[in-house]
C-alpha atoms as one frame of an Amber mdcrd trajectory, in Angstrom:
protein
  -0.093  -0.351   0.032   1.128   3.590  -0.752   1.648   5.770   2.061   0.078
   8.367   2.680   1.644  11.688   1.952   3.235  13.561   4.407   0.667  16.635
   4.378  -2.175  14.502   5.458  -3.369  14.853   9.179  -3.612  12.351  11.257
  -3.710  11.576  14.230  -0.977   9.775  16.875  -2.277   6.212  18.273  -0.941
   4.975  22.081   2.290   2.963  20.939   1.789  -1.006  20.678   3.278  -3.111
  22.551   3.935  -3.348  27.014   5.314   0.195  28.135   8.315   0.295  30.108
   9.234   3.445  32.183  12.012   3.898  34.321  13.872   6.972  35.863  18.180
   6.416  36.130  18.709   8.866  39.070  21.974   9.394  37.793  24.026   8.690
  33.432  24.065   5.587  33.799  27.029   2.644  31.416  24.570   0.799  30.603
  21.083  -0.435  30.513  20.173  -3.566  29.378  16.058  -4.497  29.436  15.041
  -8.118  29.478  11.731  -9.696  28.934  11.924 -12.829  30.951   8.765 -16.341
  30.848   7.334 -16.735  33.849  10.287 -19.568  34.075  13.365 -16.822  34.238
  14.118 -18.010  30.874  15.410 -14.734  28.307  12.639 -14.184  25.733  13.552
 -10.483  24.372  16.437  -8.380  25.444  17.870  -4.971  24.872  20.964  -2.447
  25.902  21.963   0.779  25.244  24.649   0.063  23.485  23.998  -2.937  21.223
  25.140  -2.368  17.578  22.162  -0.594  14.808  20.546  -3.848  13.651  22.754
  -5.069  10.021  19.423  -6.215   8.551  18.493  -4.685   5.087  15.540  -4.249
   3.376  14.395  -2.055   0.734  12.082   0.497   0.934   9.633   1.956  -1.425
   8.387   4.900   1.092  10.805   8.244   1.379  12.850   7.965   5.004  10.483
  10.133   6.583   9.025   7.206   6.530  11.784   5.082   8.612  13.367   5.772
  12.190  16.285   3.945  13.604  15.095   1.199  16.358  14.883   2.814  19.258
  17.335   1.259  22.385  17.403   1.853  26.263  18.520   5.656  27.370  21.124
   6.382  30.116  21.123   9.622  31.037  19.401  11.280  34.019  15.790  11.092
  34.224  12.382   9.240  33.189  12.747   6.974  30.245  10.134   5.436  28.268
  10.382   1.893  26.134   7.852  -0.030  24.158   8.383  -3.900  23.367   6.203
  -5.050  20.951   5.448  -8.222  21.925   7.212  -9.868  19.586   9.438 -12.442
  20.439  12.709 -12.841  18.608  12.849 -12.196  15.575  13.823 -15.179  13.204
  17.201 -14.767  10.923  16.129 -15.285   7.167  17.993 -14.128   3.889  16.017
 -11.872   3.409  13.087  -8.862   4.601  10.752  -6.942   3.678   8.779  -3.380
   4.585   5.223  -4.063   5.621   2.791  -2.080   4.027   1.613  -0.640   6.818
   4.134   3.068   6.628   2.898   5.323   9.285   4.722   8.322   8.767   6.548
   8.929  12.154   6.860   5.398  13.660   9.180   3.196  12.343   8.235   1.087
   9.658   8.375  -2.718  10.493  10.453  -5.372   8.813   8.767  -8.341   8.561
   8.519 -11.052   9.619   9.030  -9.990  13.080   9.369 -12.939  14.807   6.314
 -14.562  16.983   3.760 -13.364  19.261   3.996 -13.536  22.914   0.943 -15.024
  23.847  -1.396 -14.052  26.816   0.176 -14.447  30.283   2.213 -13.896  33.103
   5.757 -12.248  32.170   8.915 -10.354  34.130  10.537  -7.353  33.393  14.020
  -7.366  33.986  16.366  -3.664  34.525  19.521  -3.420  35.016  21.329  -0.782
  35.236  25.196  -0.917  35.671  24.764  -4.631  36.160  21.784  -3.274  39.482
  19.196  -5.969  38.335  15.366  -4.615  39.355  12.259  -6.135  38.333   8.606
  -5.799  37.518   5.997  -8.710  36.460   3.794  -7.855  33.519   0.904  -9.760
  32.226  -0.405  -9.960  28.917  -4.284 -10.152  28.133  -6.261 -11.183  25.362
  -7.917  -9.558  23.238 -11.932  -9.561  24.432 -12.253  -9.249  20.602 -10.719
 -12.300  20.300 -12.176 -16.189  20.218  -9.014 -18.263  20.154  -8.697 -20.274
  23.232  -5.371 -20.290  25.405  -4.443 -23.672  23.960  -5.000 -22.558  20.312
  -3.142 -18.734  20.423  -0.092 -21.513  21.817  -0.513 -23.792  19.289   0.108
 -20.929  16.619   3.325 -19.672  18.376   4.325 -23.062  18.790   3.599 -23.548
  14.578   6.073 -20.089  14.400   8.823 -21.077  16.136   8.619 -23.956  13.635
   8.316 -21.271  10.828  11.083 -19.661  12.552  13.553 -22.741  12.310  13.401
 -24.082   9.103  13.721 -20.473   7.815  17.006 -20.285  10.385  18.060 -23.178
   8.660  17.119 -22.216   5.345  19.357 -18.900   6.054  22.462 -21.154   6.647
  22.213 -23.046   3.824  22.085 -19.959   1.696  25.507 -18.517   4.022  26.951
 -22.008   3.466  26.637 -21.926  -0.747  27.837 -17.608  -0.785  30.643 -18.883
   1.315  31.503 -21.870  -1.217  30.953 -19.578  -4.077  33.686 -16.762  -2.662
  35.546 -19.303  -2.451  35.280 -20.564  -5.903  35.807 -16.855  -6.939  39.173
 -15.773  -5.021  41.101 -19.013  -7.266  39.377 -18.418  -9.968  41.957 -16.818
 -11.458  44.366 -19.009 -10.448  43.170 -21.805 -12.144  42.916 -20.221 -15.356
  45.978 -21.222 -16.061  46.672 -24.215 -18.616  47.860 -26.435 -16.117  44.631
 -26.179 -14.271  42.109 -25.799 -16.489  39.859 -29.355 -16.652  40.214 -27.728
 -12.448  38.839 -24.326 -14.431  35.638 -26.394 -15.914  35.020 -28.384 -13.274
  34.903 -25.326 -11.271  32.697 -23.469 -13.335  30.648 -26.518 -13.736  30.420
 -26.663 -10.234  29.729 -22.789 -10.208  26.937 -22.761 -11.972  24.932 -26.003
  -9.526  26.208 -23.593  -6.909  24.470 -20.432  -8.938  20.402 -22.540  -9.305
  20.526 -23.061  -4.994  21.793 -20.138  -4.014  20.047 -17.737  -6.063  15.745
 -16.911  -6.975  14.434 -18.138 -10.050  10.707 -17.546  -9.127   8.774 -19.966
  -9.775  10.737 -21.436 -12.680  13.056 -23.945 -10.404  12.875 -24.654  -6.386
  15.335 -22.455  -4.319  17.058 -21.430  -1.095  16.216 -18.233  -2.407  12.753
 -18.941  -2.942  12.364 -21.397  -0.654  13.015 -18.628   2.054  10.616 -16.027
  -0.475   7.909 -18.558   0.918   8.706 -19.173   4.457   8.815 -15.535   5.109
   5.148 -14.812   3.936   3.786 -17.847   6.103   5.832 -16.583   8.817   4.556
 -13.440   7.723   1.146 -14.133   7.330   0.464 -16.729  10.999   2.810 -14.200
  13.257  -0.486 -11.339  12.299  -3.070 -14.221  12.803  -5.440 -14.880  16.402
  -5.936 -18.020  15.055  -4.566 -21.499  14.793  -3.177 -22.209  11.336  -5.226
 -23.562   8.069  -4.838 -26.405   7.312  -3.312 -24.859   4.119  -0.917 -22.802
   6.223   0.520 -26.073   7.709   1.063 -28.546   4.295
């Protein structure tokens, strides 16, 4: 969808997700926020000194619809951090920007990661190693008729897709690494004594290309499989019901 022009008057919605407010009496060196499950396992982590995301995607809109990812503040005073309720983003070959582009807000990259299910969680604030915790309860949307078991099954399905996406991403990276080695030795193999070896390397390179390059629907490749899995992951993330039989097939 085409975003509304910048001059269009629009209201501002409240932040989407869990709003985490904290006050620092003095400036800190490092602030970390952890979202923990009821069993204490860390589901998400946000740090003031974490490197900017290296995830890249080609935007279909102007830069004014983008803003850098926010990190926990370290300055003295009041701070607000919003967790969008998504669990860790799955690793994928490629990401795309959502069609939900809103001026002044961060346009999300998809897939974003599964949504946390309603239940009890814990927020931990670690300021220079000193930890404070508070409970966090995610409540179900009253408009949603899905049962807790349905939402848990949807989360499990999202996590299974994420695992397949990561396998595809890792395999693609391994193929790219092998291709890089072939390219690095291409000049060395150009001399007559190694001509036969170069011919074999070229043939192997074509096989690698068939695996890593997106050929659309003409032939399956790691790139096309990744695109299909990413689309499926995004669809399931945005649903508040059980996956369909077609999605599970």
